[in-house]
Coordinates of N, CA, C and O and ligand atoms in Angstrom, one line a residue:
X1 N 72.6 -6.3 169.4 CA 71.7 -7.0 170.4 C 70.3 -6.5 170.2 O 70.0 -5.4 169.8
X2 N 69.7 -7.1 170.5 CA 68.0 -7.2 170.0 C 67.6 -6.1 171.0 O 68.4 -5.5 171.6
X3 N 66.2 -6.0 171.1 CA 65.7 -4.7 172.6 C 65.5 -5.9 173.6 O 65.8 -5.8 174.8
X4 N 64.8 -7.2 173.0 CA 64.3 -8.4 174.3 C 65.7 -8.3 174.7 O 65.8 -7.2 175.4
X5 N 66.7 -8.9 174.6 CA 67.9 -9.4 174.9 C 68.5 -8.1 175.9 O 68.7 -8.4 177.1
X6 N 68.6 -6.8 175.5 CA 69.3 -5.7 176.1 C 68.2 -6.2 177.6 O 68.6 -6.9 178.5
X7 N 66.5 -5.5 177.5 CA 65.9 -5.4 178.8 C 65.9 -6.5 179.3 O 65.4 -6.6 180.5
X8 N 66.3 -7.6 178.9 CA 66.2 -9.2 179.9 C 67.7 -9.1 180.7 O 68.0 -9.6 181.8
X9 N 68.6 -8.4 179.7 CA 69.8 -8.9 180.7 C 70.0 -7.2 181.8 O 70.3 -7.3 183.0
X10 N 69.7 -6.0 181.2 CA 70.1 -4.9 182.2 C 68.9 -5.2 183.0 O 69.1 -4.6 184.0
X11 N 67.6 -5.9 183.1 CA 66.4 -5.8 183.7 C 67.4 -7.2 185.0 O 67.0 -7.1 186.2
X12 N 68.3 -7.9 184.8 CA 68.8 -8.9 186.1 C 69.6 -7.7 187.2 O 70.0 -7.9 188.3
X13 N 69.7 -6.3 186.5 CA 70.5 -5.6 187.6 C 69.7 -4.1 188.2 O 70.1 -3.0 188.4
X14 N 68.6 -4.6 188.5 CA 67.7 -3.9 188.6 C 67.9 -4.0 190.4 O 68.3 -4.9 191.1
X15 N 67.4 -2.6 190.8 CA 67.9 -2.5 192.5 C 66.4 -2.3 192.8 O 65.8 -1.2 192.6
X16 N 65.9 -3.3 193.2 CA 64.4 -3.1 193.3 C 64.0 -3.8 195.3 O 63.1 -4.6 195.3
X17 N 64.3 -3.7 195.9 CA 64.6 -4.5 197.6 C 63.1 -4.0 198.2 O 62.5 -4.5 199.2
X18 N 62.8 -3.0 197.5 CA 61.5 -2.4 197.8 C 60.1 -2.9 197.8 O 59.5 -3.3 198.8
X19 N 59.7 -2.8 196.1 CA 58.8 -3.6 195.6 C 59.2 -4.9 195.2 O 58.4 -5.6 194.7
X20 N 60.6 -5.3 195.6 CA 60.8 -6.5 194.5 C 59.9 -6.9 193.0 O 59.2 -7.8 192.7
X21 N 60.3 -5.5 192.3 CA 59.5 -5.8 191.2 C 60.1 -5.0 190.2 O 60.0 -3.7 190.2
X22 N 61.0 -5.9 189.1 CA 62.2 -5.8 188.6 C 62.0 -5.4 187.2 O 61.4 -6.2 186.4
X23 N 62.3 -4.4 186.8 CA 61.8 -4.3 185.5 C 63.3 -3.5 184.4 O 64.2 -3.0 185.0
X24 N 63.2 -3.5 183.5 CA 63.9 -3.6 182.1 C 63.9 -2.8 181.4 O 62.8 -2.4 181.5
X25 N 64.5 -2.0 180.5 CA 63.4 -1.0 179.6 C 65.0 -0.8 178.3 O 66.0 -0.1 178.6
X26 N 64.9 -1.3 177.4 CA 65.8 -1.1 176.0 C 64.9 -0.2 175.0 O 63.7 -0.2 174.7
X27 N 66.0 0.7 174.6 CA 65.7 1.6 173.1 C 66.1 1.6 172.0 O 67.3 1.7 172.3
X28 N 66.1 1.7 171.0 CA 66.7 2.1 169.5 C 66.7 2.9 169.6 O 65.7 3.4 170.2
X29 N 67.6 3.8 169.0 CA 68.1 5.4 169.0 C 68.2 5.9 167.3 O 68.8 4.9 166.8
X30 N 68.1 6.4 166.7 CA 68.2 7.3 165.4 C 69.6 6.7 165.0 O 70.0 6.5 163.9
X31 N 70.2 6.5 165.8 CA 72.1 6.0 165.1 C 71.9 4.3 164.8 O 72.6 3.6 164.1
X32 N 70.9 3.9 165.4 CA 70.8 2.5 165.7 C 71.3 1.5 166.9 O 71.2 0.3 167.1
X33 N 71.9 2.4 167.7 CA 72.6 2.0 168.7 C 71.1 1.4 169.5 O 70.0 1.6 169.1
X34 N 71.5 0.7 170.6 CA 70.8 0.5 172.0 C 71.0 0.9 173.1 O 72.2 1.2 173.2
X35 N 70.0 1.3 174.3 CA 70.2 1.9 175.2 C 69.6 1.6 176.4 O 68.4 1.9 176.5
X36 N 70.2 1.0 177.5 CA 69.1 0.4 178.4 C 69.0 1.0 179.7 O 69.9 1.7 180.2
X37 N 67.6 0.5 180.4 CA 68.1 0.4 181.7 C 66.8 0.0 182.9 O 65.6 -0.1 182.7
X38 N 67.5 -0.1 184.2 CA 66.3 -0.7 185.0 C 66.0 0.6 186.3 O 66.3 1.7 186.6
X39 N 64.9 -0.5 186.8 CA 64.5 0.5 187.5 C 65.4 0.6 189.0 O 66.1 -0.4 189.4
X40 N 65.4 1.8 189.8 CA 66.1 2.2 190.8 C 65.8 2.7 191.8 O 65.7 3.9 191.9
X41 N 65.6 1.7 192.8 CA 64.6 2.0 193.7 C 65.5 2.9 195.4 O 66.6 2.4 195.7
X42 N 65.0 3.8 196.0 CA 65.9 3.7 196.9 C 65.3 4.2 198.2 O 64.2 4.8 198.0
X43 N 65.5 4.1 199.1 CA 64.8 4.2 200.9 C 64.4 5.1 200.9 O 63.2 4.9 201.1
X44 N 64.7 6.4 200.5 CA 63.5 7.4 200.2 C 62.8 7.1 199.0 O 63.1 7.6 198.0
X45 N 61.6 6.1 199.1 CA 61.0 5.8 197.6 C 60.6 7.1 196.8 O 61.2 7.1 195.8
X46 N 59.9 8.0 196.9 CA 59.7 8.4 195.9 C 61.0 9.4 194.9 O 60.8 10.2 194.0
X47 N 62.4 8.5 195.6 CA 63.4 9.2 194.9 C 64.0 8.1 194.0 O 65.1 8.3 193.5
X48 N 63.6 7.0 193.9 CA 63.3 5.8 192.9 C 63.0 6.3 191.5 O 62.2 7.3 191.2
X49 N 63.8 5.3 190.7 CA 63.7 5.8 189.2 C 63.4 4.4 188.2 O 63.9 3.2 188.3
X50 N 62.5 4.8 187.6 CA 62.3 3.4 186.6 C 63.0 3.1 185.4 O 63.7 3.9 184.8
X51 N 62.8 2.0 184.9 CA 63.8 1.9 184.1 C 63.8 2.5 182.9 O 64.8 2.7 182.2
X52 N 62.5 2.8 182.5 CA 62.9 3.7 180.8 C 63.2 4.9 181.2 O 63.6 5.6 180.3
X53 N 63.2 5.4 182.3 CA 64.2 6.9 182.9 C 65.6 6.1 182.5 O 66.3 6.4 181.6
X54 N 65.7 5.4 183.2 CA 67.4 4.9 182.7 C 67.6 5.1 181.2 O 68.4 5.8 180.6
X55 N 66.8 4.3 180.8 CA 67.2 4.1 179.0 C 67.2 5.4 178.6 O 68.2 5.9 178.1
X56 N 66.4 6.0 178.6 CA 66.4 7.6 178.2 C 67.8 7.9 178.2 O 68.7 8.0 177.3
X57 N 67.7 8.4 180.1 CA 69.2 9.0 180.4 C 70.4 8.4 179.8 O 71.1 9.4 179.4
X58 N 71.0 7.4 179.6 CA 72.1 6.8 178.9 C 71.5 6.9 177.9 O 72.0 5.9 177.3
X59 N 70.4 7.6 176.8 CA 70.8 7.9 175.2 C 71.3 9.4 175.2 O 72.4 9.7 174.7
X60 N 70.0 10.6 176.0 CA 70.5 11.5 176.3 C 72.2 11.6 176.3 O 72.8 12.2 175.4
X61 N 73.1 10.7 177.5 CA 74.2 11.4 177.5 C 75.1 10.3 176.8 O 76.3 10.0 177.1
X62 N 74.4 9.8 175.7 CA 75.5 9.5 174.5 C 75.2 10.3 173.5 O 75.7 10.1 172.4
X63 N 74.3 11.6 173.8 CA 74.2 12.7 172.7 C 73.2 12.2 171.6 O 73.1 12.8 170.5
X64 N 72.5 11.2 172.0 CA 71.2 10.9 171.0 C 69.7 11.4 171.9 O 69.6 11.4 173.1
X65 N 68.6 11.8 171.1 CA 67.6 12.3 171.5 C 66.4 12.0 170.9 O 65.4 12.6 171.2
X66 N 66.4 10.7 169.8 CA 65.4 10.2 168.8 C 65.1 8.7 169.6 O 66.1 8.0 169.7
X67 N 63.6 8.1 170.3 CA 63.5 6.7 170.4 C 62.7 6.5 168.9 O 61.8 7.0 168.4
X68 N 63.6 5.6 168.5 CA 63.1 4.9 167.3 C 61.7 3.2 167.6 O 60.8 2.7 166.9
X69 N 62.2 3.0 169.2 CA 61.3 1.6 169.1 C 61.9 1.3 170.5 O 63.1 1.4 170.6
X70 N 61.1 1.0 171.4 CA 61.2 0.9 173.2 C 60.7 -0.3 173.4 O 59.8 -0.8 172.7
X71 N 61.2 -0.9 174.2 CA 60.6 -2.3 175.5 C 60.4 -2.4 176.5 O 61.1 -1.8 177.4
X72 N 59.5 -3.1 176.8 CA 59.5 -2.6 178.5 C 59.3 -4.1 179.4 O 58.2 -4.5 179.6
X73 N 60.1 -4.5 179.7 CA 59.9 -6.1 180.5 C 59.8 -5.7 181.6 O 60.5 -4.8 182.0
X74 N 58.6 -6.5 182.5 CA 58.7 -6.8 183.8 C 57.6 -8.7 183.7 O 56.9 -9.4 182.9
X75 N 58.0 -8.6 184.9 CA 57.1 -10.5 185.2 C 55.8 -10.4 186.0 O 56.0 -10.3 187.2
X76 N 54.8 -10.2 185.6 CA 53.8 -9.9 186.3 C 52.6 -11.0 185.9 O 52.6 -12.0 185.2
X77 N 51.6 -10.6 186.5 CA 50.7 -12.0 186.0 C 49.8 -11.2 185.0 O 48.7 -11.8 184.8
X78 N 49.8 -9.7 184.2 CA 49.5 -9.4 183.6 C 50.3 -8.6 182.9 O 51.2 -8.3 183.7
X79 N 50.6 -7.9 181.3 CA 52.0 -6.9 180.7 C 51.6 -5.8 181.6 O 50.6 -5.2 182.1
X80 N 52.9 -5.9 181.6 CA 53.6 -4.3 182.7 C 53.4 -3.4 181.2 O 53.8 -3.7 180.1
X81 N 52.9 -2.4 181.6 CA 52.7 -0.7 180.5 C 53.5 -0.2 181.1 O 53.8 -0.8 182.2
X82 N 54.1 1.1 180.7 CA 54.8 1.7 180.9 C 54.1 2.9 182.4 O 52.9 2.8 182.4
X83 N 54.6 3.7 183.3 CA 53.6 4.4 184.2 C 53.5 5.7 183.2 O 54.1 6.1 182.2
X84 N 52.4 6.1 183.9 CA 52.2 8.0 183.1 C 53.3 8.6 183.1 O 53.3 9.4 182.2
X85 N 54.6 8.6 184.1 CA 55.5 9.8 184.1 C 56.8 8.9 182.8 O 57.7 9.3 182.1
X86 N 56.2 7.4 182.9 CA 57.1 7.2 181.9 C 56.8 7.5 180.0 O 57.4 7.9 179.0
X87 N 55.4 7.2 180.4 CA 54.7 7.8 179.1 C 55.0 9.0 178.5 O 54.9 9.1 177.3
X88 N 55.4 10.1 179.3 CA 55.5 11.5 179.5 C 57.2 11.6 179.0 O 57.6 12.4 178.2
X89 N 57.8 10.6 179.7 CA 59.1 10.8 179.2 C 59.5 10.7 177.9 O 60.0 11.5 177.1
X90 N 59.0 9.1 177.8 CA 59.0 8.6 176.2 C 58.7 9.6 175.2 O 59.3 9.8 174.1
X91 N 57.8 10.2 175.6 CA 57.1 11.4 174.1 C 57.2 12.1 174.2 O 56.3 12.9 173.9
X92 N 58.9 12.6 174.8 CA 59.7 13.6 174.9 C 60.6 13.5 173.9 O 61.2 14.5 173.6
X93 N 60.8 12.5 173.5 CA 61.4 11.8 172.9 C 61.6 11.0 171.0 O 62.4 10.9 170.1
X94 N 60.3 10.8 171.5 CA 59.6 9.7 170.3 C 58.0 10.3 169.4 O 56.9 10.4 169.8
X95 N 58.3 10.3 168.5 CA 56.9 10.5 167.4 C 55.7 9.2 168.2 O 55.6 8.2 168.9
X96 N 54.8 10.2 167.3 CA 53.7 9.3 168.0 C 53.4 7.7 167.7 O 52.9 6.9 168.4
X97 N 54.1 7.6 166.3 CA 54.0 6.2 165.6 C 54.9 5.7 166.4 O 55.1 4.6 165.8
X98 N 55.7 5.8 167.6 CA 57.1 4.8 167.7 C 56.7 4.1 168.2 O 55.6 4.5 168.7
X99 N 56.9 2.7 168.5 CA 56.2 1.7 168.9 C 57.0 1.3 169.7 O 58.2 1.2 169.6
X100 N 56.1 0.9 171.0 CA 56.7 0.4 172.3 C 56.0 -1.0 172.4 O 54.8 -1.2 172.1
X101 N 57.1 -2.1 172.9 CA 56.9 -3.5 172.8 C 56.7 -3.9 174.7 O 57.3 -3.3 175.5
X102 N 55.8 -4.6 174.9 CA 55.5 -4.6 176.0 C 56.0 -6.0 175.9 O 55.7 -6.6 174.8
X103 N 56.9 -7.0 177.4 CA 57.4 -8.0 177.3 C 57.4 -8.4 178.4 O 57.7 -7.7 179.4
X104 N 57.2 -9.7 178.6 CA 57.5 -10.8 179.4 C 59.4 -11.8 179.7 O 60.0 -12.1 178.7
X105 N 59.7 -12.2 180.7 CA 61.4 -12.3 180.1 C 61.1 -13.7 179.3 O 62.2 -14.1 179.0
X106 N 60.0 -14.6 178.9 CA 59.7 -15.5 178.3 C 59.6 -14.7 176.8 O 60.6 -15.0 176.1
X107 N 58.7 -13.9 176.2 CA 57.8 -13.7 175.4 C 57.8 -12.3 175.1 O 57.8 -11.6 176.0
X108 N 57.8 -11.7 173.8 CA 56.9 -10.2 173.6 C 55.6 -10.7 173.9 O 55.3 -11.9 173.8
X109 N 54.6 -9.5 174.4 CA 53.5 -9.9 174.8 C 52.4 -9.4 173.5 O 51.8 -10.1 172.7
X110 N 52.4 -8.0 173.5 CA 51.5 -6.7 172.6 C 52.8 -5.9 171.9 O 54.1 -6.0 172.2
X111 N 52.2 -5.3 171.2 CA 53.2 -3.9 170.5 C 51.8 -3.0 170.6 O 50.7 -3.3 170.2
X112 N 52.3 -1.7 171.3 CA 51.1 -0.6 170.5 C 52.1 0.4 170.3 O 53.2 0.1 170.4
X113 N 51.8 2.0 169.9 CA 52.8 2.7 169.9 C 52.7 4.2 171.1 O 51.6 4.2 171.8
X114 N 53.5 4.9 171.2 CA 53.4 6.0 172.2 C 52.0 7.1 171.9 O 51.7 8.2 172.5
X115 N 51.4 6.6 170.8 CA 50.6 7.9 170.9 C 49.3 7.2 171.5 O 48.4 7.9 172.0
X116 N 49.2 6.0 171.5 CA 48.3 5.2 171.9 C 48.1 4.9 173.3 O 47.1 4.5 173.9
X117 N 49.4 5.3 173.8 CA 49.7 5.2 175.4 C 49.3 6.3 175.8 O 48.4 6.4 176.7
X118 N 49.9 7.8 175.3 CA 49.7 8.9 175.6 C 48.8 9.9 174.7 O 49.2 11.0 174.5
X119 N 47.4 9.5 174.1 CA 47.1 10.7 173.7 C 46.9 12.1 174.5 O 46.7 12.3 175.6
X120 N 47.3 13.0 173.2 CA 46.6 14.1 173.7 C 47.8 14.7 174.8 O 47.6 15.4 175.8
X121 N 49.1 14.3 174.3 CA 50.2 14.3 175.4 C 50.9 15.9 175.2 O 51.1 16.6 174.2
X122 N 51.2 16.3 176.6 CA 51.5 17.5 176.5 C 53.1 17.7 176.2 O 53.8 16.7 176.6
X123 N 53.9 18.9 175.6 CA 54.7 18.8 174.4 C 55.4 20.0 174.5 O 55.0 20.8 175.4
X124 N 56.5 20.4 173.7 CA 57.1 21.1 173.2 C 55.9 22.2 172.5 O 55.7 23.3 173.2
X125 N 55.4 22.1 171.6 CA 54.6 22.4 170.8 C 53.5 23.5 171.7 O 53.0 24.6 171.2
X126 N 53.3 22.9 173.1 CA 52.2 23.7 173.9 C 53.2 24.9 174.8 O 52.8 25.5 175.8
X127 N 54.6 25.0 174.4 CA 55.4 25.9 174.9 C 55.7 27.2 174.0 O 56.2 28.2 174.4
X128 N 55.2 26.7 172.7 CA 55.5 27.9 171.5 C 55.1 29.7 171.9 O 55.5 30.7 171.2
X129 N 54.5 29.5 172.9 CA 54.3 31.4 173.1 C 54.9 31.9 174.4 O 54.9 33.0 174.9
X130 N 55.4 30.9 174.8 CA 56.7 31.1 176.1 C 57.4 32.2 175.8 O 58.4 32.1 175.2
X131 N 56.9 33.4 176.4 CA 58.3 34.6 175.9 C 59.5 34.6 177.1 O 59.3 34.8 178.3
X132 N 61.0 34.4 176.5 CA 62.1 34.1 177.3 C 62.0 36.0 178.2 O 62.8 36.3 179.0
Ligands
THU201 N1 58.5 0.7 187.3 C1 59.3 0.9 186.2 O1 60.5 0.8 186.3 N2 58.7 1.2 185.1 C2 57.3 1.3 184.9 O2 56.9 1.7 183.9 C3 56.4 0.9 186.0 C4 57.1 0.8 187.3 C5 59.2 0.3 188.6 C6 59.2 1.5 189.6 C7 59.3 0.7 190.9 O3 60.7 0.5 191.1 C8 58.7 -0.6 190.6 O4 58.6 -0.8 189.2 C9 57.3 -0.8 191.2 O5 56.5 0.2 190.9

């Protein structure tokens, strides 16, 4: 299944009663597999989760840890980007080249990639003198 196809159809089961504002989020994983999910909204809002938290979490616990290439659909009158804590997730994840496809449920809209979203993004790398 393509990434449009995965976030257009897990993006219809999106629990959004809140903002009514429904969004999608598919990955490619290092195995090739796909991974999706939406966003989740709940009466204590800020305990609401978006949807590339989902996609993440269902690769995480299929035991993969590589985004090879992300989507992100929502319907807005301008492309929905991903938020900062999602940005933050992603490139926990993904090299800086991985390219995240920003989408409309009509259309891809842009492609840029995660380092472009997040420069200068804080990392594994700034934990190296961490003494346990
Ligand atoms: N949302 C996402 O799922 N991903 C984003 O990158 C931006 C925002 C969700 C969170 C909330 O349920 C709704 O969109 C409105 O902010």
């Amino acid at each position: 299944m393509s990434l449009f196809e995965a976030a257009k159809f897990v993006r219809e089961n999106a629990h959004a009663p809140y903002s009514n504002f429904h969004v999608g989020a598919a990955l490619r994983s290092a195995s090739g597999a796909v991974f999706s999910g939406c966003n989740v909204e709940n009466a204590a809002y800020p305990e609401g989760t978006c949807a590339e938290a989902g996609a993440i979490a269902a690769m995480v616990a299929a035991g993969e840890t590589q985004i090879m290439e992300i989507l992100i659909m929502a319907d807005a009158d301008q492309p929905v980007t991903p938020c900062g804590g999602c940005r933050q997730k992603i490139s926990e994840f993904a090299d800086k080249d991985v390219v995240v496809i920003i989408a409309s449920p009509t259309a891809e809209q842009f492609r840029t990639t995660i380092g472009e979203m997040l420069p200068g993004s804080f990392g594994l790398d700034h934990l190296s003198k961490v003494k346990s």
